[in-house]
CSV table of C-alpha atoms (C1' of nucleotides) in Angstrom, one decimal:
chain,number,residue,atom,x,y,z
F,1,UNK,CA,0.0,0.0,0.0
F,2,UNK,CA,1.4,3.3,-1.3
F,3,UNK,CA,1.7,5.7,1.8
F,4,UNK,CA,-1.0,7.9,2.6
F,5,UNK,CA,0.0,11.8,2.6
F,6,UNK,CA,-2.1,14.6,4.3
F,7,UNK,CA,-0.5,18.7,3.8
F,8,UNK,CA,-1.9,21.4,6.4
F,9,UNK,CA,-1.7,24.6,4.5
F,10,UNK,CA,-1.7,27.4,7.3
F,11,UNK,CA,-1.4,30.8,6.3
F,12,UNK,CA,1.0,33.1,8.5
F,13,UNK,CA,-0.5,35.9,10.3
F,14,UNK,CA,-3.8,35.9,8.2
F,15,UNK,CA,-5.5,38.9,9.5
F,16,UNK,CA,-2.7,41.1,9.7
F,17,UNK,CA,-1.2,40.4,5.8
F,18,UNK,CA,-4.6,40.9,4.4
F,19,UNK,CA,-4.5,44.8,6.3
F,20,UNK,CA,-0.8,44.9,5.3
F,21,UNK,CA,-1.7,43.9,1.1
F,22,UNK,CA,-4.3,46.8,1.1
F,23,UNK,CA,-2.5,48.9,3.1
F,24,UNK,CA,1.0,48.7,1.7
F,25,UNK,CA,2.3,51.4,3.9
F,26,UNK,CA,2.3,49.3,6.9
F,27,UNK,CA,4.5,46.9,5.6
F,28,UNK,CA,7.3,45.8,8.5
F,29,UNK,CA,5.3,48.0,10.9
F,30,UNK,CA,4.1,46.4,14.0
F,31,UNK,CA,0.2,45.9,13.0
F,32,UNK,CA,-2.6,44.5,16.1
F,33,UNK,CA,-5.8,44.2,14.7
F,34,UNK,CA,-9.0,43.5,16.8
F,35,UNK,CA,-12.4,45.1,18.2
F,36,UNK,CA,-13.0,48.2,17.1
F,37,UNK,CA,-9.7,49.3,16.0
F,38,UNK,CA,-9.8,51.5,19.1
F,39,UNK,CA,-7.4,50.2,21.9
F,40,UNK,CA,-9.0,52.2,24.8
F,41,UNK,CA,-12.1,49.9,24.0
F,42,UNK,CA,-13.0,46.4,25.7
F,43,UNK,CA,-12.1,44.3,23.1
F,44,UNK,CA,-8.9,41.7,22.2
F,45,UNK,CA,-6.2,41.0,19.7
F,46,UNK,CA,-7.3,38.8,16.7
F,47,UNK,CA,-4.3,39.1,15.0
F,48,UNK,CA,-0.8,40.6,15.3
F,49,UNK,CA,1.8,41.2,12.8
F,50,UNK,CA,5.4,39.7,13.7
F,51,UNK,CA,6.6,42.9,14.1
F,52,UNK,CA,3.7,43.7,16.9
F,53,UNK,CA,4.3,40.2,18.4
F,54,UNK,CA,8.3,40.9,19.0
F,55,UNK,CA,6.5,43.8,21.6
F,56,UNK,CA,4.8,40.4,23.1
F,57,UNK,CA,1.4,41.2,21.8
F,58,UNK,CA,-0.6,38.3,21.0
F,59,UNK,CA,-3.8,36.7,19.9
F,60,UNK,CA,-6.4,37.1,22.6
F,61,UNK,CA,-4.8,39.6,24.4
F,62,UNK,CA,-6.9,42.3,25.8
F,63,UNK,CA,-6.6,45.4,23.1
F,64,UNK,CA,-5.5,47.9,26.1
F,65,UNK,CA,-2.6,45.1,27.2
F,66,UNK,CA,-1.4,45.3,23.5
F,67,UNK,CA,-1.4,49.1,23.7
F,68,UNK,CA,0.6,49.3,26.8
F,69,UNK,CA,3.6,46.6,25.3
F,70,UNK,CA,3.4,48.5,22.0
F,71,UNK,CA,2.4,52.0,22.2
F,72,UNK,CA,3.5,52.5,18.7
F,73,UNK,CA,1.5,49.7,16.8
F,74,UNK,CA,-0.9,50.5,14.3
F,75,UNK,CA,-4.7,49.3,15.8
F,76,UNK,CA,-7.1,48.5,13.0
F,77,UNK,CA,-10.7,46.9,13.5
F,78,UNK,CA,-12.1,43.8,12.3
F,79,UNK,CA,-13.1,43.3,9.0
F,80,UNK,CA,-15.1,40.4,8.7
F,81,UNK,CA,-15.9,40.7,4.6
F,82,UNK,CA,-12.1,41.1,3.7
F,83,UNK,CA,-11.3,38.3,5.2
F,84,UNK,CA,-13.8,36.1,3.4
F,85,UNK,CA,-13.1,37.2,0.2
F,86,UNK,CA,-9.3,36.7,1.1
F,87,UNK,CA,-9.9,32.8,2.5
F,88,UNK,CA,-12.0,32.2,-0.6
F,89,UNK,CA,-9.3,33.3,-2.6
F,90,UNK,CA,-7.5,30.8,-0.9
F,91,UNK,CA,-9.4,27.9,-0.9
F,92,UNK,CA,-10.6,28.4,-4.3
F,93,UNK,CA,-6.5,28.3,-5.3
F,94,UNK,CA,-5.9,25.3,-3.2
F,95,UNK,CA,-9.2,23.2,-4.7
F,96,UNK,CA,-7.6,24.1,-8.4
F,97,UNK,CA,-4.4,22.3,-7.2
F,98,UNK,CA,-3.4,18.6,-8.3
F,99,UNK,CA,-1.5,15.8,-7.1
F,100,UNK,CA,-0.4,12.8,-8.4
F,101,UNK,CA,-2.6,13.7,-11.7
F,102,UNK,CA,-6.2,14.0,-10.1
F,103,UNK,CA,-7.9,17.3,-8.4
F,104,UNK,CA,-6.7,17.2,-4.5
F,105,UNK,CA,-9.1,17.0,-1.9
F,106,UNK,CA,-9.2,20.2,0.2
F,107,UNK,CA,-11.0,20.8,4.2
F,108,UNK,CA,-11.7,23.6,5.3
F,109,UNK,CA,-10.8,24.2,8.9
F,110,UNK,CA,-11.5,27.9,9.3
F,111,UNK,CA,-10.8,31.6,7.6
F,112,UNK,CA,-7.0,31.0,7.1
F,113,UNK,CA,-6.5,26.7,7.5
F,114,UNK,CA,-7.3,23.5,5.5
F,115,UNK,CA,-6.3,19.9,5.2
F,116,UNK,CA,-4.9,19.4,1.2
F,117,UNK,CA,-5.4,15.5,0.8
F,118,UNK,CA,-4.6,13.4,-2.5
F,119,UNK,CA,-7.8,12.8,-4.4
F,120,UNK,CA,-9.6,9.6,-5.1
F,121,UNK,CA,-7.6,7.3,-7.7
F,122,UNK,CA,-4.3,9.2,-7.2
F,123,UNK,CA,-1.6,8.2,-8.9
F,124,UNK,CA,2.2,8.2,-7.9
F,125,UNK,CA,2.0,11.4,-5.7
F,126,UNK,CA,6.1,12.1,-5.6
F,127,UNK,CA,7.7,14.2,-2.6
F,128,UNK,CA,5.3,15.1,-0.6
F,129,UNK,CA,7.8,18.5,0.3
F,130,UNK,CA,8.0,19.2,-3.2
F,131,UNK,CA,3.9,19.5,-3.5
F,132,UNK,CA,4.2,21.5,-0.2
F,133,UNK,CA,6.2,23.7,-2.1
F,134,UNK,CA,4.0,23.8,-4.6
F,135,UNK,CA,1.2,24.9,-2.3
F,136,UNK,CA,3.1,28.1,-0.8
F,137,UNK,CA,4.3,29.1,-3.9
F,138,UNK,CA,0.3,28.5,-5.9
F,139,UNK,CA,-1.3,30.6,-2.8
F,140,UNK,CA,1.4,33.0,-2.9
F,141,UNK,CA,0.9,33.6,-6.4
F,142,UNK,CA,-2.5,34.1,-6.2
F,143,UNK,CA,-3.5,35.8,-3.7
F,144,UNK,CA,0.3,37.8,-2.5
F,145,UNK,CA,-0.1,35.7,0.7
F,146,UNK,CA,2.4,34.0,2.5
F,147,UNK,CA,1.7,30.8,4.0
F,148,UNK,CA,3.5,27.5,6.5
F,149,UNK,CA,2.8,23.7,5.0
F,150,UNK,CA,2.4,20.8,7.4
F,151,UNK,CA,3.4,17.4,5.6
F,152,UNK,CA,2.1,14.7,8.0
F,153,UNK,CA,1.3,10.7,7.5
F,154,UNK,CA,-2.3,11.3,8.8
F,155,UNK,CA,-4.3,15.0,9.8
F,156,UNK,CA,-3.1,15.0,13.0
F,157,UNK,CA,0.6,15.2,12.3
F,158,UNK,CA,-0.6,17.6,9.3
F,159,UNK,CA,-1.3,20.2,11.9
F,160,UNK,CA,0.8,19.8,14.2
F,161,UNK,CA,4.2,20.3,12.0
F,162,UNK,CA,2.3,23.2,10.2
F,163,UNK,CA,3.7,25.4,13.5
F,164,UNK,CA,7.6,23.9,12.9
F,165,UNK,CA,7.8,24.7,9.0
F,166,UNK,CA,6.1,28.9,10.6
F,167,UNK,CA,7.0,31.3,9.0
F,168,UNK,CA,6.8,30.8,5.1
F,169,UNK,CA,8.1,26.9,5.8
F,170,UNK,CA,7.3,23.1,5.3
F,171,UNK,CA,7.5,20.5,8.1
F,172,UNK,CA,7.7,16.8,7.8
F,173,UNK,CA,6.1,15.1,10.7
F,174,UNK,CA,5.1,11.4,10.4
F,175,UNK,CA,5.6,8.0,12.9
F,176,UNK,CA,8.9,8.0,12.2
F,177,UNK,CA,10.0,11.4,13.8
F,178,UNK,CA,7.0,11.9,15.8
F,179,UNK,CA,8.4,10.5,19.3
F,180,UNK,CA,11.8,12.6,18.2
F,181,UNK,CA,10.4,15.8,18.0
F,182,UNK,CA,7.0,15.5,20.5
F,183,UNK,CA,8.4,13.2,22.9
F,184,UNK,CA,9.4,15.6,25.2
F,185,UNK,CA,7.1,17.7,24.7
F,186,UNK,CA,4.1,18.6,27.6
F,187,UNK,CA,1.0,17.2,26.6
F,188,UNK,CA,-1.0,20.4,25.9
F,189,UNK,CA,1.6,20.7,22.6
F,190,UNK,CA,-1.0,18.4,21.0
F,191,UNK,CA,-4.2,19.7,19.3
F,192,UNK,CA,-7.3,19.1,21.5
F,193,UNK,CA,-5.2,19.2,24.8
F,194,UNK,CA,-5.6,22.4,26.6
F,195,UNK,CA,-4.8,23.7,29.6
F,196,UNK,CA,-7.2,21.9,31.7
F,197,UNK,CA,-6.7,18.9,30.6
F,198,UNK,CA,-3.3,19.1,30.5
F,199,UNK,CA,-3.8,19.7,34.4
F,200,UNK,CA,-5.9,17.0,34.8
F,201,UNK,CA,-3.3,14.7,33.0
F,202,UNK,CA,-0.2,16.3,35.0
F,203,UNK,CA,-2.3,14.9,38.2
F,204,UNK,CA,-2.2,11.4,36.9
F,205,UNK,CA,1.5,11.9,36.7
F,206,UNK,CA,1.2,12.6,32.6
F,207,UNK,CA,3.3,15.2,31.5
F,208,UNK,CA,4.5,14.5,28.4
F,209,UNK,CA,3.6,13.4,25.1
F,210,UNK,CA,5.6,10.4,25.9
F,211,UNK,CA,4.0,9.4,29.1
F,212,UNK,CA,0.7,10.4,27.4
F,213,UNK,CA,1.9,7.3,24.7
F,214,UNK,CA,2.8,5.4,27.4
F,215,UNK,CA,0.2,5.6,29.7
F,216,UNK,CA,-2.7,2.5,30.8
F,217,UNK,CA,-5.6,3.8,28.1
F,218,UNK,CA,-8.3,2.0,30.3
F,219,UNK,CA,-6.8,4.5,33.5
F,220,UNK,CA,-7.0,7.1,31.2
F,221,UNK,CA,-10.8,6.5,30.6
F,222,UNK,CA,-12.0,5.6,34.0
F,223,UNK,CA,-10.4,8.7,35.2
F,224,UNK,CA,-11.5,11.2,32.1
F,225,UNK,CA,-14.4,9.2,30.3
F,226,UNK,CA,-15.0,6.7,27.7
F,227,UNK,CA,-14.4,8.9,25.0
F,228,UNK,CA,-12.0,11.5,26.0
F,229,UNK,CA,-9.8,9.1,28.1
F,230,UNK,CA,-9.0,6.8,24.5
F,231,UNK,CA,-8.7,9.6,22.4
F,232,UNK,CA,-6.0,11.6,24.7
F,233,UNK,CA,-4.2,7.9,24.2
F,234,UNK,CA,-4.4,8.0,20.7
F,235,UNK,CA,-2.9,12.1,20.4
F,236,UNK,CA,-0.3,11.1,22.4
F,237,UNK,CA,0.9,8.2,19.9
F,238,UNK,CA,0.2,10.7,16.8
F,239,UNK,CA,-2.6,8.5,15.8
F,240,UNK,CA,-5.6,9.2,13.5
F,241,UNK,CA,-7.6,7.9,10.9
F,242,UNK,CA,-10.0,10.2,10.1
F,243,UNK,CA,-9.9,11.0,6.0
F,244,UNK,CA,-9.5,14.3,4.9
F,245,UNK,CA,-13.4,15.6,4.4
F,246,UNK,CA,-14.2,18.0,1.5
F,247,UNK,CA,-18.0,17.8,2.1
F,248,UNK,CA,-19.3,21.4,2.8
F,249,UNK,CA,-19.8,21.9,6.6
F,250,UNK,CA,-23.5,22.3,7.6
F,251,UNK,CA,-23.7,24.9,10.9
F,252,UNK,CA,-25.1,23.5,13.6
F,253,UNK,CA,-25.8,26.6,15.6
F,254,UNK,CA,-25.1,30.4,15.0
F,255,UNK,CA,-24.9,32.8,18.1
F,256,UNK,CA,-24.1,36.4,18.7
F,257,UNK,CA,-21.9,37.7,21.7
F,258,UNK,CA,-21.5,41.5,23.2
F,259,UNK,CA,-19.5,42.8,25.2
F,260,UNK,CA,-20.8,45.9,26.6
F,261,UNK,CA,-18.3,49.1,26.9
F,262,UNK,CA,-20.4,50.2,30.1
F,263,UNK,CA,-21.3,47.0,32.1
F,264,UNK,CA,-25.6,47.1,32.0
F,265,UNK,CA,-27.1,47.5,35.4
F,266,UNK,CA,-30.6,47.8,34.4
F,267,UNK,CA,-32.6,44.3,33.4
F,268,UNK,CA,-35.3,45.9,31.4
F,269,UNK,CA,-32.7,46.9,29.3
F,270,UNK,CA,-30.9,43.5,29.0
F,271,UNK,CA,-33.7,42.0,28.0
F,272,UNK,CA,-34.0,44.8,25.5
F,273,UNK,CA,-30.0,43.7,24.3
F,274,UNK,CA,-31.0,39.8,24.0
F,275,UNK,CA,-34.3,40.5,21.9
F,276,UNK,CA,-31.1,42.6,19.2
F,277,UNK,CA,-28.8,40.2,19.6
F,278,UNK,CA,-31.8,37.5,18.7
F,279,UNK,CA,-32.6,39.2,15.9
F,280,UNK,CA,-29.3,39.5,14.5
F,281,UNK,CA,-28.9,35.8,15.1
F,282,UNK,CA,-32.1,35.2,13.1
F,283,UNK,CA,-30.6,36.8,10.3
F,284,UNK,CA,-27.8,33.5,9.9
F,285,UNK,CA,-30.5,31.4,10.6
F,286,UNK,CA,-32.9,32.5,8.2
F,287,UNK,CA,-29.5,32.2,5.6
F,288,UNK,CA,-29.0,29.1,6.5
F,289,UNK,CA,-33.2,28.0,5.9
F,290,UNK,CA,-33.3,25.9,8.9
F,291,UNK,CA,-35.5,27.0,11.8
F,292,UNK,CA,-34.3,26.9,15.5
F,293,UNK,CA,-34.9,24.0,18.0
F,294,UNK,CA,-32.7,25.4,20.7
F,295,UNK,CA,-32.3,28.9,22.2
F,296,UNK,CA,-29.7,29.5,24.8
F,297,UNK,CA,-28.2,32.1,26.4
F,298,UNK,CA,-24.9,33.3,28.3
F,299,UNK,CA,-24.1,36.2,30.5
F,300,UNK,CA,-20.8,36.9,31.5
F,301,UNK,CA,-21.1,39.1,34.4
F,302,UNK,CA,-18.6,41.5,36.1
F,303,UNK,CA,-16.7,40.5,38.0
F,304,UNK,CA,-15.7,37.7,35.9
F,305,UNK,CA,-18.5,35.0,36.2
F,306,UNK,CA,-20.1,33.0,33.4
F,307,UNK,CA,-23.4,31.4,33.3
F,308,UNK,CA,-25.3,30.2,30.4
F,309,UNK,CA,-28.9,28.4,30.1
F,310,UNK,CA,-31.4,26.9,27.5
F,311,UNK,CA,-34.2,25.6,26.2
F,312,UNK,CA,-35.5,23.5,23.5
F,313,UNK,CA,-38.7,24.2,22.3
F,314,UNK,CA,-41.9,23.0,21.8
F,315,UNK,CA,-41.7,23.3,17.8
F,316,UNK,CA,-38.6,24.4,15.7
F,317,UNK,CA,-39.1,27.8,14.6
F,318,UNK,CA,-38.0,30.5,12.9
F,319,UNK,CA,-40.7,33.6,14.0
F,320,UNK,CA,-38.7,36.3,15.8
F,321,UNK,CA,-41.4,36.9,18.3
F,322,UNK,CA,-41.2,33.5,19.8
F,323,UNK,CA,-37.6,33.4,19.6
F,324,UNK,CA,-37.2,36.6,21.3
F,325,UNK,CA,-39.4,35.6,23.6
F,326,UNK,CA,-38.1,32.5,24.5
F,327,UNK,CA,-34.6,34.0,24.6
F,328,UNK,CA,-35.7,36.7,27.1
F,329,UNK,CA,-37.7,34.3,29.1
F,330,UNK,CA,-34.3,32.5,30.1
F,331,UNK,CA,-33.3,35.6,32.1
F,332,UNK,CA,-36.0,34.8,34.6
F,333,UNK,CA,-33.9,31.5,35.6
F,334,UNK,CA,-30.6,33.9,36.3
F,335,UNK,CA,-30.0,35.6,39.6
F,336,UNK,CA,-29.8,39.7,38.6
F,337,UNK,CA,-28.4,40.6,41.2
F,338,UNK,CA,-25.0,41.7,39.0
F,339,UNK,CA,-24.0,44.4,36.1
F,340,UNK,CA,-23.6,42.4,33.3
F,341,UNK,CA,-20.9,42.8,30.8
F,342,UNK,CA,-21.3,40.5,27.7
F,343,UNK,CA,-24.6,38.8,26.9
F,344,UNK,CA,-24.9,36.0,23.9
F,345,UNK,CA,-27.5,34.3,22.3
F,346,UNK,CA,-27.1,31.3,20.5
F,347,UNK,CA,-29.6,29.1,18.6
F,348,UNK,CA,-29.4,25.7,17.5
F,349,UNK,CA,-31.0,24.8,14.0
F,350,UNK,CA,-32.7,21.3,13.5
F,351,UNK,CA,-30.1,19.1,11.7
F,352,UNK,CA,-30.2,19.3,7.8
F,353,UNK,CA,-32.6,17.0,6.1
F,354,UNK,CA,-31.4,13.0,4.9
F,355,UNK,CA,-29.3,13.9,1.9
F,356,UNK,CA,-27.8,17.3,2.3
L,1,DT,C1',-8.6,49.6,32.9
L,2,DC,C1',-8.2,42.0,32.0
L,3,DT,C1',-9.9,38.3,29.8
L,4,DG,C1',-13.6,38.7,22.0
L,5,DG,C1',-16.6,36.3,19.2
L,6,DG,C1',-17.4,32.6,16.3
L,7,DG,C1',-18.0,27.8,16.8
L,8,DT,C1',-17.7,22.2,18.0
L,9,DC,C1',-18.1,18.2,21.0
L,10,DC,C1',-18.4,15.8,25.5
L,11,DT,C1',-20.3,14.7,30.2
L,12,DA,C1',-23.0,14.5,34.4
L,13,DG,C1',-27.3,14.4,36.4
L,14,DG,C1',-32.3,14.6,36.6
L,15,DA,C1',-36.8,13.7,34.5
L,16,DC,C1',-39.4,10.6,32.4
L,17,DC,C1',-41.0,6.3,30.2
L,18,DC,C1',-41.7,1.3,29.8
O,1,DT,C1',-37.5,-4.9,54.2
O,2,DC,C1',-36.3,-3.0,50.1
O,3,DT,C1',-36.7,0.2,46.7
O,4,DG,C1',-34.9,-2.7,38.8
O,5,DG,C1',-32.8,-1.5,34.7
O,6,DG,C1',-32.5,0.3,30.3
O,7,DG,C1',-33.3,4.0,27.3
O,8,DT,C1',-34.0,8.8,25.7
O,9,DC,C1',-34.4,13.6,26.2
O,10,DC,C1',-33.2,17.9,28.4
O,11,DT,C1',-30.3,21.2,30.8
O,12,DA,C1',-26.0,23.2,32.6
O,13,DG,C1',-21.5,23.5,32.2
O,14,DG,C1',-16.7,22.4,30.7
O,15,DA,C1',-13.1,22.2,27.4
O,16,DC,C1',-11.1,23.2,23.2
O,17,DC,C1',-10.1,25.5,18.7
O,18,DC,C1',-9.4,29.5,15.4
DNA sequence: TCTGGGGTCCTAGGACCC
DNA sequence: TCTGGGGTCCTAGGACCC
């Protein structure tokens, strides 16, 4: 059996090159975008330029942070439309690529990621590095982006190595070098381990991707759960069979978040906030031509304190009145006794019909 | 002057039914 | 004196990712 190839195609600082190709004049300056462009605002770093990041300003950072490390940097908001023009740019470059003579198979992960797999009925596929190459220099060409190429023997090690080859670079991962270069590693280097979890593992005396490998899997899912435990296992051995998936991705909830400049004291006029944010959310749904079947609701409130609740209702639906209504009638199960500072609404559409 | 906004998936516990 | 057992649905919350 010929060996199986997977490339994770990753571009490098997405948010801040697309601001940097229509802005040319910020080229090599240190660039933070996020929020509302305004870094006296609430709001958080989506995306910094190298140059901003050598300041130690970072993604998720809180915009004011980021002003105080760089007082110089150049804060521009969020632009949601240039970026999806610029990913679909992308995409539509990588889906036009080839290897081994038939079209590749491509999967979306998000605005600036995606699996490249060979297609059905490939033929010899050569160096995988080569067509890695031939990724970063196709994108590049199209679209004046610069982007990082994972080469891995399943997804997995794909991703992982895309953050090796960064910036502008290609990474080889696969069995043979994965114990080499993870090994030592702490746990929470591999994707779907997080901080938490990595806790939780440190307590069972797992701290490494090694003793992750290593480790009892049946301990692992008495102590974590029948699912989680196993699959921890399996990250920590590099494992993963799941095929590279071109089949468009079907939503299976849209939600709205705000976070408030002024914290809201007054509940008549949250409620007013989560009948906006519902209809904003209604307008997704309605794109989407799926009614709702869950409504829920979080508040973050000040100081920092999360709660969130739901409901399914009686009938999927897609009237604004009885979504609103149901969305506002979830406040009465939250203690108000609090300012709140961000409120959400998400709803859950019924899943697509048989055949989609 | 802390901590966005868009998502996905999993788990625990209670209600309820047969 | 002893209170089954299996299954599904609902809700709240946790964890993770980009």
């Amino acid at each position: 059996m010929t060996q199986q190839w997977v490339l994770h195609v990753d571009l490098d600082q997405f948010i801040a090159a697309v601001e940097v190709l229509r802005r040319p004049e910020l080229a090599g300056l240190p660039v933070v975008v996020g929020g509302r462009g305004d870094p006296t605002e609430r709001g958080v770093v989506a995306t910094a330029s190298y140059e901003a990041r050598a300041f130690g300003v970072g993604s998720g950072m809180p915009l004011r942070i980021a002003a105080r490390k760089c007082p110089d940097a150049v804060f521009l908001p969020v632009d949601h439309e240039a970026y999806n023009v610029a990913s679909d740019e992308v995409m539509a470059t990588l889906r036009g690529l080839e290897w081994g003579g038939v079209p590749v198979v491509v999967q979306v992960l998000g605005w600036d990621e995606a699996f490249v797999g060979a297609g059905e009925g490939h033929g010899d596929l050569g160096d995988p590095m080569e067509q890695a190459e031939r990724i970063r220099a196709a994108v590049l060409d199209a679209t004046a982006l610069h982007c990082s190429v994972g080469v891995g023997d399943n997804k997995l090690r794909a991703k992982i190595a895309t953050d090796f080859g960064k910036p502008r670079g290609v990474w080889r991962l696969t069995a043979e070098n994965w114990f080499e270069v993870m090994g030592d590693r702490p746990t929470t280097a591999l994707w779907g381990i997080g901080s938490k979890t990595g806790k939780k593992l440190a307590a069972l005396g797992i701290d490494t991707v090694t003793q992750l490998a290593e480790s009892d899997a049946r301990i692992l899912a008495a102590e974590i759960g029948p699912t989680m435990g196993p699959w921890y296992h399996r990250l920590g051995r590099g494992v993963d069979t799941s095929a590279v998936d071109a089949s468009p991705w079907v939503p299976r909830a849209h939600g709205r978040e705000e976070t408030y400049q002024q914290d809201l004291e007054d509940w008549a006029q949250v409620a007013e906030e989560v009948r906006t944010l519902t209809r904003r959310v209604l307008a997704d749904i309605d794109r989407e031509g799926r009614p709702a079947a869950r409504v829920g609701l979080k508040i973050r409130f000040k100081p920092f304190f999360t709660v969130s609740r739901s409901l399914t209702l009686p009938a999927p639906t897609n009237d604004p009145t009885t979504l609103a209504d149901a969305a506002v009638s979830l406040l009465d199960r939250v203690e108000q006794d609090r300012p709140v500072r961000l409120l959400g609404v998400r709803l859950e559409m019924t899943p697509p019909p048989e055949g989609y």
